CSV table of C-alpha atoms and ligand atoms in Angstrom, one decimal:
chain,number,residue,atom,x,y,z
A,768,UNK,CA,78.0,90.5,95.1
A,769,UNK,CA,77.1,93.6,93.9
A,770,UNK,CA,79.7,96.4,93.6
A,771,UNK,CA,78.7,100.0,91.8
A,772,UNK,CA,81.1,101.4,89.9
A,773,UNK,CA,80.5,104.9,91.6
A,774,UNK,CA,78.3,105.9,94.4
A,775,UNK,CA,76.7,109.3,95.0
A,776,UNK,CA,76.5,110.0,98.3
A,777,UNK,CA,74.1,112.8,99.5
A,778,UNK,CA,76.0,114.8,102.4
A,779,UNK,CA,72.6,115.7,104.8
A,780,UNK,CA,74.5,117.4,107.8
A,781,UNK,CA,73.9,120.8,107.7
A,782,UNK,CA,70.5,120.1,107.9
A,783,UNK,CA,69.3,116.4,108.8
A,784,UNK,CA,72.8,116.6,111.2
A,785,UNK,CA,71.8,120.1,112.9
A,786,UNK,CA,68.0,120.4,112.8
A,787,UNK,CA,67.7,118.1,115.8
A,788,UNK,CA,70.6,120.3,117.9
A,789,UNK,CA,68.6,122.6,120.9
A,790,UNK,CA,71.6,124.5,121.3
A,791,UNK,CA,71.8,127.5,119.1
A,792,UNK,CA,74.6,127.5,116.4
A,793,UNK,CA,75.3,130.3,114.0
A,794,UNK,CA,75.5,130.7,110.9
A,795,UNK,CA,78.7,131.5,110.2
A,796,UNK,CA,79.5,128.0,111.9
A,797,UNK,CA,77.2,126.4,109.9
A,798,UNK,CA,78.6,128.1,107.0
A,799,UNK,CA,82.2,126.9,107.8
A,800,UNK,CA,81.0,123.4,107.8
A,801,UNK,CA,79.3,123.8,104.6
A,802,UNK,CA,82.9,125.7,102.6
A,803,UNK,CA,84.1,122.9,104.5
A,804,UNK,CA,82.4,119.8,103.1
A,805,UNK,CA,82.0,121.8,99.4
A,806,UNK,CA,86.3,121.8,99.4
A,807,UNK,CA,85.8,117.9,100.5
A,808,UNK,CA,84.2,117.5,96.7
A,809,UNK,CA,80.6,117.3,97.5
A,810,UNK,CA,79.1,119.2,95.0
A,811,UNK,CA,75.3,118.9,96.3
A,812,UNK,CA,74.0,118.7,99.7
A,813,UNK,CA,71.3,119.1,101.9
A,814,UNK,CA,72.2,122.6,103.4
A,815,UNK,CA,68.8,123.7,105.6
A,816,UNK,CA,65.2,123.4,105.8
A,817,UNK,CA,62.5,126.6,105.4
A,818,UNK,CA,60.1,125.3,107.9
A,819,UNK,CA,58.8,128.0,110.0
A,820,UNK,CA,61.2,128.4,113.2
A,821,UNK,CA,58.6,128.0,115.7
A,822,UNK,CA,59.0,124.5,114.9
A,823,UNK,CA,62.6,124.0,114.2
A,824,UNK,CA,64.5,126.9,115.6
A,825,UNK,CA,67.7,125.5,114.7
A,826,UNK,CA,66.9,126.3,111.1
A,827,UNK,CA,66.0,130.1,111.1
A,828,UNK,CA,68.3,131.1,109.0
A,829,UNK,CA,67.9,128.7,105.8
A,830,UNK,CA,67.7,132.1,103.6
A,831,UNK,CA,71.0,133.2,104.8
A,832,UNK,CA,72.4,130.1,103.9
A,833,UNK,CA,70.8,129.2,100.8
A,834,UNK,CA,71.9,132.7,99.4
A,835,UNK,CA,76.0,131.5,100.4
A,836,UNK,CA,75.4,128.3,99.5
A,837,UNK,CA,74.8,129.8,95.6
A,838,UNK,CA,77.6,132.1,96.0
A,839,UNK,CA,79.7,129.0,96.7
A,840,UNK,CA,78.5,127.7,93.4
A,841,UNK,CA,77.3,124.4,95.3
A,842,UNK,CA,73.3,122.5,94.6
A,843,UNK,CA,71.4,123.0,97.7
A,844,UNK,CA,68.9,121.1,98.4
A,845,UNK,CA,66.5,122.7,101.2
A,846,UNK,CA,63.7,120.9,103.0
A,847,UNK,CA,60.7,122.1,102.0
A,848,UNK,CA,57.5,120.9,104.5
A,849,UNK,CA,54.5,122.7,103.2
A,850,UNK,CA,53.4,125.4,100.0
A,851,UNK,CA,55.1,128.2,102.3
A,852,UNK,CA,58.4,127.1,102.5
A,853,UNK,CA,58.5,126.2,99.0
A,854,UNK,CA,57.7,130.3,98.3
A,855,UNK,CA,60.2,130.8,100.3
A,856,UNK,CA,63.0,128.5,98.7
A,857,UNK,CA,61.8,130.2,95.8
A,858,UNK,CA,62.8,133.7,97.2
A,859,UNK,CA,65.8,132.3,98.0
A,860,UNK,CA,66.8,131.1,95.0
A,861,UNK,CA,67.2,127.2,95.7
A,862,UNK,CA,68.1,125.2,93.0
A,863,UNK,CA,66.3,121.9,94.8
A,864,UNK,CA,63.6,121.3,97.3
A,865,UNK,CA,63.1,118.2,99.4
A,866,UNK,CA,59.8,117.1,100.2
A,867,UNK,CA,58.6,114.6,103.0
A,868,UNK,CA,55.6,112.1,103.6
A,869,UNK,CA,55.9,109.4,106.2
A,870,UNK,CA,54.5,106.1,105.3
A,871,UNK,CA,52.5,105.2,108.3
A,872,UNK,CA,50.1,108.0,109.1
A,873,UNK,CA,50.4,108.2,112.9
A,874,UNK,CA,54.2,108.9,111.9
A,875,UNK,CA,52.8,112.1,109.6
A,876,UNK,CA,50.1,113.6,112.4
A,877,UNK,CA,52.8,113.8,114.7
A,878,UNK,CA,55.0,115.2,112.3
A,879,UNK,CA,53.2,117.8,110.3
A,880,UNK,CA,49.5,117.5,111.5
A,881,UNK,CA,48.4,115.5,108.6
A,882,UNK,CA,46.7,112.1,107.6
A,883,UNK,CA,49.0,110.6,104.8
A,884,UNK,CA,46.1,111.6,102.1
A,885,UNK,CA,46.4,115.1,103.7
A,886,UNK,CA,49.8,115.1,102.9
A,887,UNK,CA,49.5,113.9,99.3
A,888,UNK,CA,46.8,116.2,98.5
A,889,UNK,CA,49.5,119.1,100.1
A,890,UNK,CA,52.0,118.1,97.9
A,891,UNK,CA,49.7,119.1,94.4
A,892,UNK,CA,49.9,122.3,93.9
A,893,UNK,CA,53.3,122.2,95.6
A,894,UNK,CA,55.0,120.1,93.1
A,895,UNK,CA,53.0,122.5,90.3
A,896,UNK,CA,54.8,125.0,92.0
A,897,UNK,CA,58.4,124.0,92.1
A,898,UNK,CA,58.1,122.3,88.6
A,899,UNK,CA,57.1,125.7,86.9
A,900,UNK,CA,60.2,126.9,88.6
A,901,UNK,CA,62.4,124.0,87.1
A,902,UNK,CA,63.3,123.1,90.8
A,903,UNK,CA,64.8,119.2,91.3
A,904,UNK,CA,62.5,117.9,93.6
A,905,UNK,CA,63.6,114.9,95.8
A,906,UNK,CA,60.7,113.3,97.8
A,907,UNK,CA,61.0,111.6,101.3
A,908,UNK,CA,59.5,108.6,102.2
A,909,UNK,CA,59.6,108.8,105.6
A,910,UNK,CA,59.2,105.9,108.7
A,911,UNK,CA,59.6,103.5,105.0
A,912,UNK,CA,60.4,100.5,107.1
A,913,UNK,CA,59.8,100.7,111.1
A,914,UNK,CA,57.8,103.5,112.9
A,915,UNK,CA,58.0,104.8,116.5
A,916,UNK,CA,54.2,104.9,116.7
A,917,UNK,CA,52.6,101.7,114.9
A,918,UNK,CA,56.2,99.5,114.6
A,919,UNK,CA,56.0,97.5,111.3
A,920,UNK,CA,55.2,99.5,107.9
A,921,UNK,CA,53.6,97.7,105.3
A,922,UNK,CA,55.3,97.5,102.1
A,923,UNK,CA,51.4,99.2,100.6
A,924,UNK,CA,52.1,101.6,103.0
A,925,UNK,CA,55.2,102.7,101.4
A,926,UNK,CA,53.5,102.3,97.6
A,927,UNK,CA,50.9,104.4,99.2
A,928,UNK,CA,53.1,106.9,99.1
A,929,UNK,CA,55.5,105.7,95.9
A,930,UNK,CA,52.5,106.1,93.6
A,931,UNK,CA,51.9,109.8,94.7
A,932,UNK,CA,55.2,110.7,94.4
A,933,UNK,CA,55.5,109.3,90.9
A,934,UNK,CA,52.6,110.7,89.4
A,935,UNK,CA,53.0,113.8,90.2
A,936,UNK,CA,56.7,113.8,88.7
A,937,UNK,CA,59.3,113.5,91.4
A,938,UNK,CA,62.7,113.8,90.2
A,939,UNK,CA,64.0,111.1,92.6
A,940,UNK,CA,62.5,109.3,95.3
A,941,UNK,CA,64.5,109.0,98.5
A,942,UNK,CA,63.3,106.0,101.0
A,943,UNK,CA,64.0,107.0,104.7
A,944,UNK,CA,65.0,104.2,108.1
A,945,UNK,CA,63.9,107.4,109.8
A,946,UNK,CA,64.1,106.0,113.0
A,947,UNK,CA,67.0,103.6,112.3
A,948,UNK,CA,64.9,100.2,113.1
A,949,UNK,CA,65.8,98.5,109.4
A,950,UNK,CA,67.6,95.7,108.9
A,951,UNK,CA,69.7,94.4,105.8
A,952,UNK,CA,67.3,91.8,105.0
A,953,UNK,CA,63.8,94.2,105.2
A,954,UNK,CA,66.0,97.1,103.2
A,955,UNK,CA,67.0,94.3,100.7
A,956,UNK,CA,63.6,93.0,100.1
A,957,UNK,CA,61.9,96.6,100.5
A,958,UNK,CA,64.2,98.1,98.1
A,959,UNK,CA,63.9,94.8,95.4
A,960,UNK,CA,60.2,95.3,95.3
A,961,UNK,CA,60.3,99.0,94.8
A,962,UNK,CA,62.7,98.6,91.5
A,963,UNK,CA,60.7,95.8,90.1
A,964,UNK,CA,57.3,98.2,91.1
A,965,UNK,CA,59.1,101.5,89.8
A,966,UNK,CA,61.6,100.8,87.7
A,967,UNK,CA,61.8,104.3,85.9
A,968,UNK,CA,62.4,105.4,88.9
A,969,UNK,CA,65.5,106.6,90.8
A,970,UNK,CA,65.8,105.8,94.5
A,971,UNK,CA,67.8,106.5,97.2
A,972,UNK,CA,68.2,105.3,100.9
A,973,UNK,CA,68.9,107.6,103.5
A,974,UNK,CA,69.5,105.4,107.0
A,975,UNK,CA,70.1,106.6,110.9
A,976,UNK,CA,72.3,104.3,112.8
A,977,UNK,CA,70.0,103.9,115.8
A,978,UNK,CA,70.8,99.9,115.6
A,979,UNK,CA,74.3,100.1,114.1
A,980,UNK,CA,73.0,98.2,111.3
A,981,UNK,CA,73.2,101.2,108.5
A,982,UNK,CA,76.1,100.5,106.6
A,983,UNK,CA,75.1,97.0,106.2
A,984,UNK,CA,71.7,98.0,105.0
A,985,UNK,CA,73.9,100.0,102.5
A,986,UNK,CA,75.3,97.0,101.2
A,987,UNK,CA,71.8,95.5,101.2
A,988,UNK,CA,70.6,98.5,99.6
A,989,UNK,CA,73.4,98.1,96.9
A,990,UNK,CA,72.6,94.4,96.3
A,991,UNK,CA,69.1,95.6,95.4
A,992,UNK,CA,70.4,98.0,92.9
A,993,UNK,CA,70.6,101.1,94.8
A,994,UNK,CA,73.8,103.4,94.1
A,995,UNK,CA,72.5,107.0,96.1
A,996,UNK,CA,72.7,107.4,99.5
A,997,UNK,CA,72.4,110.1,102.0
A,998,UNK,CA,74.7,110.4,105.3
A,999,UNK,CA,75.8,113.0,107.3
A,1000,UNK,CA,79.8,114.0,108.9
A,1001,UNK,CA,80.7,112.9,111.9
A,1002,UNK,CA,77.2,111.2,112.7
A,1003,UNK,CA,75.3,114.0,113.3
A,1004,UNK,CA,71.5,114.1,113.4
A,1005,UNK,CA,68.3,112.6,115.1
A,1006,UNK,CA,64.7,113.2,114.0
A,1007,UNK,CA,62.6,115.9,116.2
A,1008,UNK,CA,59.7,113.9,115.5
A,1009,UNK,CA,61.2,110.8,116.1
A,1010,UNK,CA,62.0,109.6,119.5
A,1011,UNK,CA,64.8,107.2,120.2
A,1012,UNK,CA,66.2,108.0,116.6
A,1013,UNK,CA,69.9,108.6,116.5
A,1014,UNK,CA,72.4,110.1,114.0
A,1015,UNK,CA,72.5,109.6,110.0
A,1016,UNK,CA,74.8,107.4,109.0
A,1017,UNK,CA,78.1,109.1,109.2
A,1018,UNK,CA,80.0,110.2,106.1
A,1019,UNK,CA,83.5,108.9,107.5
A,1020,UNK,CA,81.7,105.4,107.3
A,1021,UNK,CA,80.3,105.2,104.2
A,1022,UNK,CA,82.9,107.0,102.3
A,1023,UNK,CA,85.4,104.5,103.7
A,1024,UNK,CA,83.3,101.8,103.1
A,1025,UNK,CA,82.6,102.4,99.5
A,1026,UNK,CA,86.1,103.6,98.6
A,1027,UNK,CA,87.4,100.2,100.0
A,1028,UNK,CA,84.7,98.3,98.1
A,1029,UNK,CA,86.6,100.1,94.7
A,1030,UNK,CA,83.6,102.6,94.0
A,1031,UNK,CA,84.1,105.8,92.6
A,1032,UNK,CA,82.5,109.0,94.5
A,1033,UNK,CA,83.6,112.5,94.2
A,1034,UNK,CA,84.3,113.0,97.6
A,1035,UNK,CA,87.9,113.5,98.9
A,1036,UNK,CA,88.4,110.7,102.1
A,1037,UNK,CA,91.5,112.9,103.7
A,1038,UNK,CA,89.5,116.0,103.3
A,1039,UNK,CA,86.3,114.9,105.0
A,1040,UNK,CA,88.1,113.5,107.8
A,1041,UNK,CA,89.8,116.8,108.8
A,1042,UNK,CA,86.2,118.2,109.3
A,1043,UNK,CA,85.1,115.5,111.5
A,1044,UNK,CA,86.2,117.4,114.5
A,1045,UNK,CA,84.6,120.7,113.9
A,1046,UNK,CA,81.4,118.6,112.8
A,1047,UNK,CA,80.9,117.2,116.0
A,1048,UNK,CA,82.0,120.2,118.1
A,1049,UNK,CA,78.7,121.7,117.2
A,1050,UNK,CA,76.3,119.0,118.5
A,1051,UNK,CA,75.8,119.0,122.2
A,1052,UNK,CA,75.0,115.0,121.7
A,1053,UNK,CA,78.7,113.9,120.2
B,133,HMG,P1,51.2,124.4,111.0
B,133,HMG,O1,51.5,125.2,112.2
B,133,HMG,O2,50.1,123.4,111.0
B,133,HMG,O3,51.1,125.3,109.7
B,133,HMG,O4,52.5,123.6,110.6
B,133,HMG,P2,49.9,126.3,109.3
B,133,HMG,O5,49.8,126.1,107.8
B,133,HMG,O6,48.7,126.0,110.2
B,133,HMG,O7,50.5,127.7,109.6
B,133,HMG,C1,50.6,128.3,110.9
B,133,HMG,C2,51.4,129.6,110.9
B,133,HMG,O8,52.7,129.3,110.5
B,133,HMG,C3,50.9,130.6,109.8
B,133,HMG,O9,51.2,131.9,110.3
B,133,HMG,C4,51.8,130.3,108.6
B,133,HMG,O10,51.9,131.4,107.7
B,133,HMG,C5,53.1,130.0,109.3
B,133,HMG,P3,50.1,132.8,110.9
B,133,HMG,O11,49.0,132.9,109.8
B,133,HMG,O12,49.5,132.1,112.1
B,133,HMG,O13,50.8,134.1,111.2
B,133,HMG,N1,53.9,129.1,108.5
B,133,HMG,C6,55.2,129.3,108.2
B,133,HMG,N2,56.0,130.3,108.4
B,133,HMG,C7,57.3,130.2,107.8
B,133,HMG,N3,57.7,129.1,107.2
B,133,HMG,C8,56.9,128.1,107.0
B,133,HMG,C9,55.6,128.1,107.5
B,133,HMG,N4,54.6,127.3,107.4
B,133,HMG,C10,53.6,127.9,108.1
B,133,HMG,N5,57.3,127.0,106.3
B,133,HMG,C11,54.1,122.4,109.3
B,133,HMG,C12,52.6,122.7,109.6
B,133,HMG,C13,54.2,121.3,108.3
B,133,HMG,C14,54.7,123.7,108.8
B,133,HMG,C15,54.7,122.0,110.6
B,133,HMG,O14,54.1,120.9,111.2
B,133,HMG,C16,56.2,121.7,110.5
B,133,HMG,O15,56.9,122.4,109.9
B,133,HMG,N6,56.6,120.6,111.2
B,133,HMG,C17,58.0,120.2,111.3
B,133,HMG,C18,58.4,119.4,110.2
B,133,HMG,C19,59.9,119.1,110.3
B,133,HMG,O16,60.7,119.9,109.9
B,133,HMG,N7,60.2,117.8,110.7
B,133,HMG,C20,61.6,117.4,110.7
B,133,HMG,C21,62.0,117.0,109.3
B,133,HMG,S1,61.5,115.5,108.7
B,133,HMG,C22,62.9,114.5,108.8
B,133,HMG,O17,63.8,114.9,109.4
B,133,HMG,C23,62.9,113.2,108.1
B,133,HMG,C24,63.9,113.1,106.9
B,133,HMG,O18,65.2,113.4,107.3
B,133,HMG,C25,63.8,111.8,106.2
B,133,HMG,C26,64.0,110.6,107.1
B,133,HMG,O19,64.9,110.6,108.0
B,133,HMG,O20,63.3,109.6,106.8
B,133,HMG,C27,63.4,114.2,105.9
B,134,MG,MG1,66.6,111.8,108.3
């Protein structure tokens, strides 16, 4: 079996955890849970998203908290879904950007009005942009295995999307069970034939436990190579574009999980756990 020597893991709460929440929660909660996490020893995290707030009120305040977030001395990384919010993560100072394309294109139209190609073509001037600025950029591959709308995704699908993100210079490539439907042996094989296809390339998987099935398509993941992963305290998250998904993967979980296997990470087990109750006291779903 495959064991890496160290794991990063990705903490994605404050913003794959609370973009889904209806409720309204404020910023000063959200920055507690961020000190919070940043004390815990992650260094970089997902922290918000700069899409417009019409269609994810939750996140109306990503300027607010990208400015603390660099006052904490912490790497951000901010959603990013069109040329827009990448002006204003700009503005805001954010050291990285995430961008997102689903695979299957019914999965995209729903999600930001665009045909895949659409999407690509979107993304041009937007990676330009952010690379002229010497911002990180992480790219999504969203709906990379199973898809609410048209079920199976085809491994071309997925390169579809791969080769776009490549050429146009992504600085790692991160392969989303958006709706939580994988399983160890489509995440093994999926993530085998990406490394052989790419193998300059950095991956990593980001899973939702809609099945219970994520942390053993971790250890699939990790069989095929893969040492990055994305989770999220206490559980927390969901898709808005994504009926019947459920939470990330929680933190608790993996961390536990890894430490046990012997991998190094730089994330304190003791300290996460004492945030786990705050965590879920701001979703209305835990
Ligand atoms: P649109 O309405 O088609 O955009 O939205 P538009 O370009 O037509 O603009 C309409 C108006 O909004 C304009 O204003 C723009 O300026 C403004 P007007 O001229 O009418 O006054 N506008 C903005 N204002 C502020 N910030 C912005 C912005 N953009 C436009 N960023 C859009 C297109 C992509 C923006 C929209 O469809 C959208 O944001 N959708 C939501 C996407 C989203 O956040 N989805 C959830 C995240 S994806 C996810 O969770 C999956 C992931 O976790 C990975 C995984 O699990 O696999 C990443
Ligand atoms: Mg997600």
């Amino acid at each position: 079996m495959f064991i890496p020597k160290e794991v990063e893991i990705v903490e994605v709460g404050p913003r794959d955890g609370l973009q889904n929440e209806s409720l309204p929660i404020s910023t000063d909660a959200k920055k507690t849970l961020i000190a919070q996490l940043a004390k815990a020893g992650f260094s970089r995290m997902e922290t918000t998203s700069f899409v417009h707030p019409k269609w994810v009120p939750q996140m109306a305040d990503s300027e607010e908290i990208s400015s603390y977030c660099n006052d904490l001395g912490i790497t951000s990384i901010a959603l990013t879904p069109n040329l827009k919010a990448l002006e204003r993560a700009i503005a805001a100072k954010v050291p990285q950007v995430a961008v997102f394309i689903g695979a299957s294109t019914k999965f995209n139209q729903k999600n930001i009005n665009k045909t895949t190609s659409e999407s690509l073509d979107e993304c041009v001037p937007m990676f330009e942009r952010a690379k002229k600025e010497g911002i990180f950029i992480r790219a999504y591959i969203s709906m990379a295995f199973k898809c609410p709308f048209q079920g199976d995704v085809s491994l071309e699908e997925v390169k579809y999307v791969c080769d776009g993100f490549v050429e146009l210079g992504a600085d790692e490539i991160d392969v989303g069970d958006t709706n939580g439907k994988a399983d160890p042996k489509l995440v093994y094989e999926r993530f085998s034939r990406l490394r052989d296809l790419y193998p300059d390339t950095t991956f990593v998987g980001h899973f939702h436990d809609t099945e219970n099935m994520a942390l053993a398509n971790v250890v699939a993941a990790m069989q095929a190579g893969i040492t990055k992963f994305d989770s999220s305290v206490g559980g927390l998250g969901g898709c808005p574009y994504s009926p019947g998904a459920t939470g990330n993967l929680s933190t608790e979980d993996l961390l536990n999980m890894v430490k046990r296997m012997g991998c190094q990470t730089e994330v304190d087990y003791a300290e996460l756990i004492k945030i786990t109750p705050f965590a879920k006291s701001l979703s209305s779903k835990l």
